[in-house]
Short mmCIF file of C-alpha atoms and ligand atoms in Angstrom, two decimals:
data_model
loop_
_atom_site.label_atom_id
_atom_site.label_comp_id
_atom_site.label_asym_id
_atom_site.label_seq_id
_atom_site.Cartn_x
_atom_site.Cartn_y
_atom_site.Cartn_z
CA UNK K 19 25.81 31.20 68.13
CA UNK K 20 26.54 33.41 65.40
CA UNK K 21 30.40 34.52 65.35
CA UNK K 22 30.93 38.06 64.25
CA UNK K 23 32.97 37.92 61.01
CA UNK K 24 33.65 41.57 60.93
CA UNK K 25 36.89 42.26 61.22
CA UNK K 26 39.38 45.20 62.35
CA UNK K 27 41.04 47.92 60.81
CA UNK K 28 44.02 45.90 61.71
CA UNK K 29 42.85 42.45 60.84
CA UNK K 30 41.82 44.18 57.25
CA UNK K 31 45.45 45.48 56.77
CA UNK K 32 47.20 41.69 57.66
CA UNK K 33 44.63 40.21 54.79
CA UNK K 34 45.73 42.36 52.21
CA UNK K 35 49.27 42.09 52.84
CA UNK K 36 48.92 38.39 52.84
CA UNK K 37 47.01 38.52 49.59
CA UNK K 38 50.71 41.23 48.57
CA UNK K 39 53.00 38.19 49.70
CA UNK K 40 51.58 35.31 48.04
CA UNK K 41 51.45 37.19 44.78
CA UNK K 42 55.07 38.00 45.25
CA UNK K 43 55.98 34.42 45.97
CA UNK K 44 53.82 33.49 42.77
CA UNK K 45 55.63 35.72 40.45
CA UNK K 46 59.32 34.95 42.27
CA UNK K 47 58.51 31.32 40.68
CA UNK K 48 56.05 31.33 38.15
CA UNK K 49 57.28 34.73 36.27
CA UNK K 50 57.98 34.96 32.84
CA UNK K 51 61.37 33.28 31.81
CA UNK K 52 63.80 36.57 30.67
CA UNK K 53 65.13 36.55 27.45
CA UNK K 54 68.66 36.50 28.93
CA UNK K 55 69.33 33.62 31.05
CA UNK K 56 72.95 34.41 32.50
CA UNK K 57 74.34 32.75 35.19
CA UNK K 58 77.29 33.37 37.84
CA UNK K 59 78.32 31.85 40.75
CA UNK K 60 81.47 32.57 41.85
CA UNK K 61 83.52 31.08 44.77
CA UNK K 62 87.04 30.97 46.06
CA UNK K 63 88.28 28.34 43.29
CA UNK K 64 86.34 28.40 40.77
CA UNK K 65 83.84 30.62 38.35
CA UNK K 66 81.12 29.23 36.84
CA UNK K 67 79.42 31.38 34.12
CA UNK K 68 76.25 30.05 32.12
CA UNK K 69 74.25 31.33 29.22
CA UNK K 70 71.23 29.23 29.43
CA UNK K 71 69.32 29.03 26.19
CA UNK K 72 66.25 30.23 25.67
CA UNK K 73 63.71 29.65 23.29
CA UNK K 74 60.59 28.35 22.91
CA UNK K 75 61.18 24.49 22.92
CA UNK K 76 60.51 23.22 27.25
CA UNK K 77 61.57 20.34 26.04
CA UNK K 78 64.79 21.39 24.84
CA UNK K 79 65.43 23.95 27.64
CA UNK K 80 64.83 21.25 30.33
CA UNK K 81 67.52 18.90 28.39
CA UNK K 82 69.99 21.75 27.76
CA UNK K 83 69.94 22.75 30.97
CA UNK K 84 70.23 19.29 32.56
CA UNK K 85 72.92 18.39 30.42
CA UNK K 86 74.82 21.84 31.68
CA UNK K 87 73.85 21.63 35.36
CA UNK K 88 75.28 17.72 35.01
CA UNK K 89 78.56 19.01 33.27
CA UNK K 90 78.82 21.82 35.90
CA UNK K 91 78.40 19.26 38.80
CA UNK K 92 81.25 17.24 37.52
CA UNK K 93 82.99 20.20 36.66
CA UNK K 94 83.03 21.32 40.51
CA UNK K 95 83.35 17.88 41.84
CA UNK K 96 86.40 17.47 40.12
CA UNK K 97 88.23 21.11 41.12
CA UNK K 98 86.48 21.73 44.44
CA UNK K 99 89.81 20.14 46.52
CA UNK K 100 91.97 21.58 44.08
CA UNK K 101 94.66 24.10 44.61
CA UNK K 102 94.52 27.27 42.36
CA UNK K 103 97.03 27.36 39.26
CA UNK K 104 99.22 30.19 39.47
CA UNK K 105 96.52 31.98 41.30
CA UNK K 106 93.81 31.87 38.79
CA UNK K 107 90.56 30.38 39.74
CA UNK K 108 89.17 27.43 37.46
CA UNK K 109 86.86 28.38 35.34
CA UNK K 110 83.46 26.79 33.60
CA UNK K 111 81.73 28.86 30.99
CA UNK K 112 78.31 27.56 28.48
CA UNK K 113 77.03 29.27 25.92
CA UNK K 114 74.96 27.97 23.14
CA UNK K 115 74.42 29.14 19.53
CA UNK K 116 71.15 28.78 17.17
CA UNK K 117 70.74 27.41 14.21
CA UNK K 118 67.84 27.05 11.43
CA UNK K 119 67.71 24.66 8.12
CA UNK K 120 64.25 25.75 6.76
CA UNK K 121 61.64 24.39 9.65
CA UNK K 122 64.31 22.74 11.49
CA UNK K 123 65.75 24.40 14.69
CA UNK K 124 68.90 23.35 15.92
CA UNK K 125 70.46 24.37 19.40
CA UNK K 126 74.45 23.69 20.00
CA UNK K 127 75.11 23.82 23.49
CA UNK K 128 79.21 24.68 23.73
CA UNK K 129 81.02 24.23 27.17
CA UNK K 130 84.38 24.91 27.93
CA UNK K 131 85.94 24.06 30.92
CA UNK K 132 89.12 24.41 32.43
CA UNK K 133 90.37 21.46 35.49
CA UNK K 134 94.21 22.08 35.17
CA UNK K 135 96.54 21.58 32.55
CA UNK K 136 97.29 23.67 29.79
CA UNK K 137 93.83 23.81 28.14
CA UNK K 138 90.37 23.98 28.22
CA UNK K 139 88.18 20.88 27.54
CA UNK K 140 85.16 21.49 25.14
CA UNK K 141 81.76 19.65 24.72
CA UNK K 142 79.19 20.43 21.94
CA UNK K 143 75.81 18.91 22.32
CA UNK K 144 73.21 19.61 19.78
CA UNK K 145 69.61 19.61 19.97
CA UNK K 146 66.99 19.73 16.85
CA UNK K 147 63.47 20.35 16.91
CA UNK K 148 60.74 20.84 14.10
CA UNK K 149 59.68 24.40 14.16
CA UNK K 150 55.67 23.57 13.29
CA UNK K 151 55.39 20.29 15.09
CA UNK K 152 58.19 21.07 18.06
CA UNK K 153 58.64 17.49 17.68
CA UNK K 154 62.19 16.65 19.16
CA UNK K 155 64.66 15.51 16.45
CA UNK K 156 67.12 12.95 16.60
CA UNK K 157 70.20 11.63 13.62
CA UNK K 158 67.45 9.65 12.60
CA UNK K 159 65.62 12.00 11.20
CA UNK K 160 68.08 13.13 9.01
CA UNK K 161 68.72 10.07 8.00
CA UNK K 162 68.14 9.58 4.23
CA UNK K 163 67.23 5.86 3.86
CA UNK K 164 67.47 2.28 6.18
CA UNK K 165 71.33 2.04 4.62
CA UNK K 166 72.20 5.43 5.80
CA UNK K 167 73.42 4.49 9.31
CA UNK K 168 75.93 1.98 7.78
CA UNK K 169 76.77 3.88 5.11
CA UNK K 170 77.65 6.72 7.64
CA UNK K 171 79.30 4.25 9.70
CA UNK K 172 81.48 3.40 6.96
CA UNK K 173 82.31 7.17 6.44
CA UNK K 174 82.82 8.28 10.34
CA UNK K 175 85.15 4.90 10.24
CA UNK K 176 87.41 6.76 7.25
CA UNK K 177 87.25 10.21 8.74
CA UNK K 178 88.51 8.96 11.86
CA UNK K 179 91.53 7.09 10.09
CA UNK K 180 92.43 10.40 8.20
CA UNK K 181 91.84 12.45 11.28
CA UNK K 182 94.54 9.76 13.03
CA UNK K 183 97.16 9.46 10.61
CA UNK K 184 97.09 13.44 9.82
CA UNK K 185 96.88 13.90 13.93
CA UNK K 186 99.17 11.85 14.87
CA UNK K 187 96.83 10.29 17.34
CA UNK K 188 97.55 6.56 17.97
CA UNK K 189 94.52 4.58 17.45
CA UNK K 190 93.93 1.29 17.16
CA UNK K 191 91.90 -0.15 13.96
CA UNK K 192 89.21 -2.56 15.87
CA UNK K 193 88.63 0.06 18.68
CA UNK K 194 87.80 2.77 15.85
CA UNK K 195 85.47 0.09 14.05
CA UNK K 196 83.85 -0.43 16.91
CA UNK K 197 83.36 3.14 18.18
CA UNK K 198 81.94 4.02 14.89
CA UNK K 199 80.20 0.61 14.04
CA UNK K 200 76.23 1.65 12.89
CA UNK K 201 74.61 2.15 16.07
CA UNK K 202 73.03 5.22 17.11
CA UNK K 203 74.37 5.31 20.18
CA UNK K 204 77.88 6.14 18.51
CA UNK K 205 76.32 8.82 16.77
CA UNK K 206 74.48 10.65 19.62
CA UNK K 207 76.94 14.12 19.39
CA UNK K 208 76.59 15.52 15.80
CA UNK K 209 76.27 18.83 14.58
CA UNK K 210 75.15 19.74 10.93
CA UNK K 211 77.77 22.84 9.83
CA UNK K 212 78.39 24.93 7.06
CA UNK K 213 81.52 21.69 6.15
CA UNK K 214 78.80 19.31 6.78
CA UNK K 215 78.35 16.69 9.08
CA UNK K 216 80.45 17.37 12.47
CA UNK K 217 80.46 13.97 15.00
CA UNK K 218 82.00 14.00 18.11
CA UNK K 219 83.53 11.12 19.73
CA UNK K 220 83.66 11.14 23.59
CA UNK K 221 87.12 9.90 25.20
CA UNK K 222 87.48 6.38 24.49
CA UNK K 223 84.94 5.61 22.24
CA UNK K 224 87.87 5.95 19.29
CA UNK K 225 90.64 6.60 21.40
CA UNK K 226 92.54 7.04 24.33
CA UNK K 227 91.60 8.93 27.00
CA UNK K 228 94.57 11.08 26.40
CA UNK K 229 93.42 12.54 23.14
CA UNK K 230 89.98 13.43 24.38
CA UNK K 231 87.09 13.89 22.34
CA UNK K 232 87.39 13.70 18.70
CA UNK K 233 85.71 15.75 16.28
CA UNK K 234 85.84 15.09 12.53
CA UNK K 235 83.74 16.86 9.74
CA UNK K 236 82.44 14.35 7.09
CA UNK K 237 81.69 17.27 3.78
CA UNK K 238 77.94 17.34 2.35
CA UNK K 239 79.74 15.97 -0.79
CA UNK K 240 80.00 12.16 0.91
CA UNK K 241 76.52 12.56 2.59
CA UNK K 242 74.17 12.65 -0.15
CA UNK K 243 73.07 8.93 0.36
CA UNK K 244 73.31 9.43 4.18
CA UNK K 245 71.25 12.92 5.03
CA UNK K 246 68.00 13.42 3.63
CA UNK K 247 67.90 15.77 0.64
CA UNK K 248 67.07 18.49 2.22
CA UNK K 249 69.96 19.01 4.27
CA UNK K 250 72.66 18.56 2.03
CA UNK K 251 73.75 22.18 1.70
CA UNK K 252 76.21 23.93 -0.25
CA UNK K 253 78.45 21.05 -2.17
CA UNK K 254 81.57 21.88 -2.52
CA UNK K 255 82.45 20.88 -5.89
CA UNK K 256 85.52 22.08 -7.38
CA UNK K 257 85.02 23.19 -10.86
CA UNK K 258 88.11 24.19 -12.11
CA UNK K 259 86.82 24.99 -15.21
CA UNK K 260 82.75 24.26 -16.74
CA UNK K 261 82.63 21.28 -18.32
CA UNK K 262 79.63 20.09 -20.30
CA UNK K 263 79.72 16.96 -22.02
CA UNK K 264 78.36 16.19 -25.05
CA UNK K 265 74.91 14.08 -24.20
CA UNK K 266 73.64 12.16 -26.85
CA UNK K 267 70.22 10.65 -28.09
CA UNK K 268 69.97 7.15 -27.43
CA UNK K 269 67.13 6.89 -29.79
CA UNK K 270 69.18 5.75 -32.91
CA UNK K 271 70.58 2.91 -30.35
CA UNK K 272 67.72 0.72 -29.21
CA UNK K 273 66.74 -1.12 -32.05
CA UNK K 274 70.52 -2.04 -32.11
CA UNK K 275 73.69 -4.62 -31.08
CA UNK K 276 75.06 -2.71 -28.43
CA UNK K 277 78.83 -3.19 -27.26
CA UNK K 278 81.27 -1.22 -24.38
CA UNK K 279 84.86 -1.16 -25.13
CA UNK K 280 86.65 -0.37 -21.76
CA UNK K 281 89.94 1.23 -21.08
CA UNK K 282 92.02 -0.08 -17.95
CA UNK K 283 95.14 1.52 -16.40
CA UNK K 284 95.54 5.03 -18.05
CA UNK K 285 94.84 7.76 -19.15
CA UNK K 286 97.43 6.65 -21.76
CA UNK K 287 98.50 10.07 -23.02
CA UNK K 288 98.65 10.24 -26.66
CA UNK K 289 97.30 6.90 -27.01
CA UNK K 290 94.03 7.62 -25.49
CA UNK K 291 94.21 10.94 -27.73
CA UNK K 292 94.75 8.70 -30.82
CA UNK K 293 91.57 6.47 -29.64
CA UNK K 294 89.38 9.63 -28.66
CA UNK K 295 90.35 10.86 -32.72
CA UNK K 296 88.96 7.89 -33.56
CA UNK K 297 85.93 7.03 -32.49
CA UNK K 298 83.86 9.98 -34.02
CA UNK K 299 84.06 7.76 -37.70
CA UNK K 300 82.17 4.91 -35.61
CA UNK K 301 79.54 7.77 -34.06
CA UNK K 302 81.78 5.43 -30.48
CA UNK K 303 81.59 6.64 -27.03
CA UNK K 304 83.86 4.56 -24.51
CA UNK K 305 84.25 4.18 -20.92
CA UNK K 306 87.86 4.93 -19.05
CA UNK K 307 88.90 3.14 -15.74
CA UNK K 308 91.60 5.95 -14.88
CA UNK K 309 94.32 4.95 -12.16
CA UNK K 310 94.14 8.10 -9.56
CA UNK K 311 97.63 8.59 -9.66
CA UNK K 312 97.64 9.37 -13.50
CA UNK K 313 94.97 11.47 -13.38
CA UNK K 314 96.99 14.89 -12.69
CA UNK K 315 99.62 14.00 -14.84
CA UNK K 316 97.12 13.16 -18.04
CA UNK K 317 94.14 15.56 -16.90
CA UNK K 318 93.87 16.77 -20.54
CA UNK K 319 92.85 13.40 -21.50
CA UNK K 320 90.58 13.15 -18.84
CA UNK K 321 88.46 16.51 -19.99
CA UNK K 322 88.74 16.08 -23.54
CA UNK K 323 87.33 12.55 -23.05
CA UNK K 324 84.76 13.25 -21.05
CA UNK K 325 83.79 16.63 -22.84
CA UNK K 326 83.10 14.53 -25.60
CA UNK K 327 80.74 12.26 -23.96
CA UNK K 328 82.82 9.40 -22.61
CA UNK K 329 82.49 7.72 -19.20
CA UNK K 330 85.01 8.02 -16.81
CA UNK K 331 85.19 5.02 -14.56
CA UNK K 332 87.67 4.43 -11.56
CA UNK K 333 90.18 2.00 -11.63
CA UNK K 334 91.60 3.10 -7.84
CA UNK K 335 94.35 5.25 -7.04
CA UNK K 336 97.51 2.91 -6.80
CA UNK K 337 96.08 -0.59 -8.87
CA UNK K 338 96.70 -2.11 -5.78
CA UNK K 339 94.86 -5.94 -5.30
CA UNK K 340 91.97 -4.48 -2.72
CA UNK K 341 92.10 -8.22 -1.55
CA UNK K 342 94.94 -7.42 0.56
CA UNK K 343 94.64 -4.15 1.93
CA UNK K 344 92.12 -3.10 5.10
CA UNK K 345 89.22 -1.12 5.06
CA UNK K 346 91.42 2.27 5.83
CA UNK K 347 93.52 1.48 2.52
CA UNK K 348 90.59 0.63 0.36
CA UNK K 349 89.10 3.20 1.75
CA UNK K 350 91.85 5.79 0.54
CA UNK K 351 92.23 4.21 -2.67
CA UNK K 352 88.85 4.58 -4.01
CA UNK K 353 88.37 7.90 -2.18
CA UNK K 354 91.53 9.83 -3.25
CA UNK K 355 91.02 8.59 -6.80
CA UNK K 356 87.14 10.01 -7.19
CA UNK K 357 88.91 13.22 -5.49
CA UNK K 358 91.57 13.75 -8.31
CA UNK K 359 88.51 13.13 -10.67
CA UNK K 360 86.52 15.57 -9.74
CA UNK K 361 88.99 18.27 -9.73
CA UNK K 362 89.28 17.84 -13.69
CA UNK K 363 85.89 17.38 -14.26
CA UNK K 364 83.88 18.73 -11.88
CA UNK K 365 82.12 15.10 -10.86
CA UNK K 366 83.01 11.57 -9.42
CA UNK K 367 83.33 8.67 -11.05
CA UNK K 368 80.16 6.54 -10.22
CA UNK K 369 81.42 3.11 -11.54
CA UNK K 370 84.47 1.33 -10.28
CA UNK K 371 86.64 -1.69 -11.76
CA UNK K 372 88.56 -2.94 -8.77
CA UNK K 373 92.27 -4.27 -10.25
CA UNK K 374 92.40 -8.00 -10.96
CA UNK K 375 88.77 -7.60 -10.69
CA UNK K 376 89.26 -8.48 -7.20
CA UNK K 377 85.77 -7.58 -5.75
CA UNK K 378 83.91 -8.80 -2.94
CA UNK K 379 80.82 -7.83 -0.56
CA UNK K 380 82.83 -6.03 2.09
CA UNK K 381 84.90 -3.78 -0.50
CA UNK K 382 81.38 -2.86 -1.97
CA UNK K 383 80.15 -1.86 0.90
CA UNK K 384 83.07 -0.24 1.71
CA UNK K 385 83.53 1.72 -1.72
CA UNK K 386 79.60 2.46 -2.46
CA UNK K 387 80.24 2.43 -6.29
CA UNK K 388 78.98 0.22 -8.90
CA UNK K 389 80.96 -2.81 -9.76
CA UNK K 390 81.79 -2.61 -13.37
CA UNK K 391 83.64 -5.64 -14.80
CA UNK K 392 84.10 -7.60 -18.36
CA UNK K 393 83.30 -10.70 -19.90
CA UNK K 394 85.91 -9.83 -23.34
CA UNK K 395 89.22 -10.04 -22.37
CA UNK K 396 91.62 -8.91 -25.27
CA UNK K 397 94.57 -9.55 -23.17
CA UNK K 398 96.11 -6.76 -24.97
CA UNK K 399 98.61 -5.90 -22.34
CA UNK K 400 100.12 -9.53 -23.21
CA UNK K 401 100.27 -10.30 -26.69
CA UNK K 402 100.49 -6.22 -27.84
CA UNK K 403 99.72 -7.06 -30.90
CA UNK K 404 96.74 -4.74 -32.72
CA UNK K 405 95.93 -8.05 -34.56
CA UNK K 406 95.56 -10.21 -32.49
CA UNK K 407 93.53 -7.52 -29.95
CA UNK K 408 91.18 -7.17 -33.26
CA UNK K 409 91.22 -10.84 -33.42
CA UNK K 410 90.17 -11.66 -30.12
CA UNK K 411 87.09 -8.81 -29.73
CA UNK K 412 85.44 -10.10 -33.55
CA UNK K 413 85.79 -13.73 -31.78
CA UNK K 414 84.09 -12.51 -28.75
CA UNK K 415 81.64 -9.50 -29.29
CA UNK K 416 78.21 -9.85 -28.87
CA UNK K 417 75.31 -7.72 -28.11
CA UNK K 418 75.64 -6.50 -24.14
CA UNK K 419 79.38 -7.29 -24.15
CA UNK K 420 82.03 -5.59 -22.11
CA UNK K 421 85.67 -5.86 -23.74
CA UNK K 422 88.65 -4.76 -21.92
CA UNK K 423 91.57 -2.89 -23.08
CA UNK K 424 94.11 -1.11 -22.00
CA UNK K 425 95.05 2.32 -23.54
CA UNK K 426 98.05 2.64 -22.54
CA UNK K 427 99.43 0.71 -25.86
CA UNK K 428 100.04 1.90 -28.93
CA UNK K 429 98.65 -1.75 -30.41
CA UNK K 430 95.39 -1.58 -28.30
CA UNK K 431 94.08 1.19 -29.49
CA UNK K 432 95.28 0.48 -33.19
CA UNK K 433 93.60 -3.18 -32.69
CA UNK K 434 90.58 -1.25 -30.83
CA UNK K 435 89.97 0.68 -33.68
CA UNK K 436 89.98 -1.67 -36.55
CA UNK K 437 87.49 -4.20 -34.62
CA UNK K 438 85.43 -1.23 -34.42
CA UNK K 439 85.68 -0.72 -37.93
CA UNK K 440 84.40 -4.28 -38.74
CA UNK K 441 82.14 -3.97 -35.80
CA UNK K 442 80.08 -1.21 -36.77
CA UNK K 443 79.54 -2.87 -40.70
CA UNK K 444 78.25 -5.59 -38.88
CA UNK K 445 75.03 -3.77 -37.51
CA UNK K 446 77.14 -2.84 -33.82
CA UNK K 447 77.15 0.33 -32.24
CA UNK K 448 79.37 1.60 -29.42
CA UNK K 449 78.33 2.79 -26.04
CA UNK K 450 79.82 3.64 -22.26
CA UNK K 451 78.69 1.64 -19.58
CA UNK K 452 75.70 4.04 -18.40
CA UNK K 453 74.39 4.36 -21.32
CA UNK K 454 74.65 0.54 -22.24
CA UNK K 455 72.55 0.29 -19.00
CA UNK K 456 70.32 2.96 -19.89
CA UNK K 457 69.48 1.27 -23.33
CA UNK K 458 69.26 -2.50 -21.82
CA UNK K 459 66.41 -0.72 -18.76
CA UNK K 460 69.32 -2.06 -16.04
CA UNK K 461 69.29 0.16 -12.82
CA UNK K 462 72.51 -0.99 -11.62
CA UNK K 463 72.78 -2.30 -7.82
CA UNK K 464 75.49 -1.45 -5.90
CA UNK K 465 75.17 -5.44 -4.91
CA UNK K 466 76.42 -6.83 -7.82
CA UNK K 467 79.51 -7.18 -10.27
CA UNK K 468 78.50 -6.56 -14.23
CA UNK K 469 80.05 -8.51 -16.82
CA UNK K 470 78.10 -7.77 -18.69
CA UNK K 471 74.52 -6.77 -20.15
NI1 NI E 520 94.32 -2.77 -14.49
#
């Protein structure tokens, strides 16, 4: 038997208000996210008040959104049995900022929260994402090269020490090494700013509890071996006034003996003027380990020697034997002295001669500058005689060599001067370190100690 499918007026009305509901229950969850995604939920204790970001990235809503709803959980676990404070309800607020380096998109996710006490805790969390492939982007793609994680490491490590000692935050020195040691896991929170590279450290990865997270900045300046090129922005290098220095052609060089004469322990004041006058005769350019702490007091030396085409080398901040200080120390010796450098002339010293020539793997790593040491040792500062410093260079020199002096004596230079003298009739010429290495086709490693070429 056929059943009669024809239906009612009635029947005809229920259909289409079924076909009504079920479209409004399909847009209720399927409609368009807004462009506003606010949030409030208020109760007796506490307000909770969320800007959800929005953009195109599902993969980075649905993990900005987790990591607030997680935050906010914790958040009301953690007040829900709580008394008010002076009859103010606790509060939990997120809001999020955008940010673009070329194709790169970068979400930071900011939440502050208040659970008692006197102030609000914050939490960044920052998301990255290429634009073209919305490909998800972790450190590791910033990262310049395989070193870069240690070599960040190694900077976090420092920043944290600073941040301590200038913080007064008690920390100890193995819990910070190991908080920061090269492990992406230490470096999930960063943030790249306008300083430069911002990581967080969650309560007691670095520290105690007590002090919360900690936040330190490490400047573009430090990062140019850790970030990819591209997103080094904006060095901040102080250039107090524009120095050029004189750049030479090594052409008239390579056919010939080729020696560096070295200067340890100034600038030397009018000594190092007196050596600077003469070294035009010899057609000489020299290399200068400055001690940091001189370099303020004898910055003219510094500019006029390296206006002129000198090198200016690092011989650490305090001439203290790296051998027995930590990695903090070290740290702050070779760091403060490329500082006070480049606020005469603009640059850092690339090249290091550790005092004593006390060098081994660990401060290498630690310092990231070429090892520069000598294999001519005039041992000016002992007999201060200029004869006997001319004396013991003739004896020595050969082509590649590295001779030390020390120009903070009146003898040195005088002795520095006449061996040059003899030098140059005898077919040498007289070059800084970089551009001995330049002539003798040496890329120098940051591995090894030169004595010489
Ligand atoms: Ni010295």
């Amino acid at each position: 038997m056929k059943q009669s499918i024809k239906l009612s007026k009635a029947g005809k009305r229920t259909i289409g208000m079924l076909f009504v509901v079920v479209f409004l229950v399909l847009f209720v969850f399927f409609r368009p996210k807004p462009i506003d995604n606010h949030n409030i939920e208020e109760t007796k204790n506490y307000i909770v008040k969320i800007d959800y970001p929005t953009l195109d990235n599902k993969k980075i809503l649905k993990e900005s959104a987790e990591f607030i709803d997680n935050k906010k959980e914790e958040f009301i676990d953690s007040i829900k049995d709580l008394d008010l404070v002076g009859g103010a309800k606790y509060d939990f607020i997120a809001t999020y900022s955008l940010n673009k380096m070329n194709e790169i998109s970068g979400i930071k996710v900011t939440i502050f929260y208040y659970t008692g006490g006197n102030h609000y805790i914050r939490e960044d969390k920052s998301y990255y994402y290429n634009e073209n492939t919305k490909e998800f982007l972790g450190l590791k793609d910033f990262l310049k090269n395989d070193q870069s994680l240690d070599k960040l490491s190694v900077l976090a490590y420092y920043y944290l020490m600073e941040y301590a000692s200038s913080n007064d935050v008690n920390i100890l020195d193995n819990v910070v090494k190991d908080g920061t040691k090269a492990d992406f896991k230490n470096y999930e929170h960063f943030n790249l700013t306008s300083a430069g590279l911002e990581v967080t450290f969650v309560p007691y990865q670095v520290a105690s509890w007590a002090d919360g997270e900690i936040k330190i900045t490490i400047p573009y300046k430090d990062l140019t071996e850790v970030l990819k090129d591209e997103y080094i922005k904006d060095i901040d290098i102080i250039k107090p006034e524009e120095i050029k220095p004189e750049v030479r052609d090594l052409e008239e060089f390579k056919d010939k003996k080729l020696i560096a004469f070295t200067f340890d322990d100034g600038p030397g004041g009018k000594y190092t003027d007196m050596l600077l006058d003469g070294l035009d005769k010899y057609d000489a350019k020299v290399t200068f380990f400055v001690l940091g702490n001189r370099v303020n007091q004898f910055a003219n030396n510094i500019r006029r020697a390296y206006k002129e085409g000198n090198q200016i080398g690092s011989h650490t901040y305090n001439h203290l034997n790296l051998y027995r200080l930590n990695d903090y120390d070290i740290l702050k010796e070779v760091k403060n002295t490329n500082k006070a450098i480049r606020n005469i002339i603009g640059v850092e010293p690339t090249i290091l001669r550790p005092p004593y020539g006390n060098i081994n793997s660990k401060i290498k790593s630690l310092t990231n500058m070429h090892t520069i040491l000598w294999d001519v040792d005039t041992l000016d500062w002992k007999n201060k005689n200029k004869d006997k410093v001319k004396e013991e260079v003739l004896k020595h020199a050969h082509d590649g060599a590295i001779v030390l002096f020390h120009d903070i004596y009146k003898s040195s230079v005088e002795g520095a001067l006449e061996a040059m003298e003899k030098l140059y009739q005898d077919g040498y010429r007289f070059v800084t370190i970089d551009e001995m290495a330049t002539l003798k086709g040496v890329t120098l490693d940051y591995e090894k100690s030169y004595f010489s070429f």
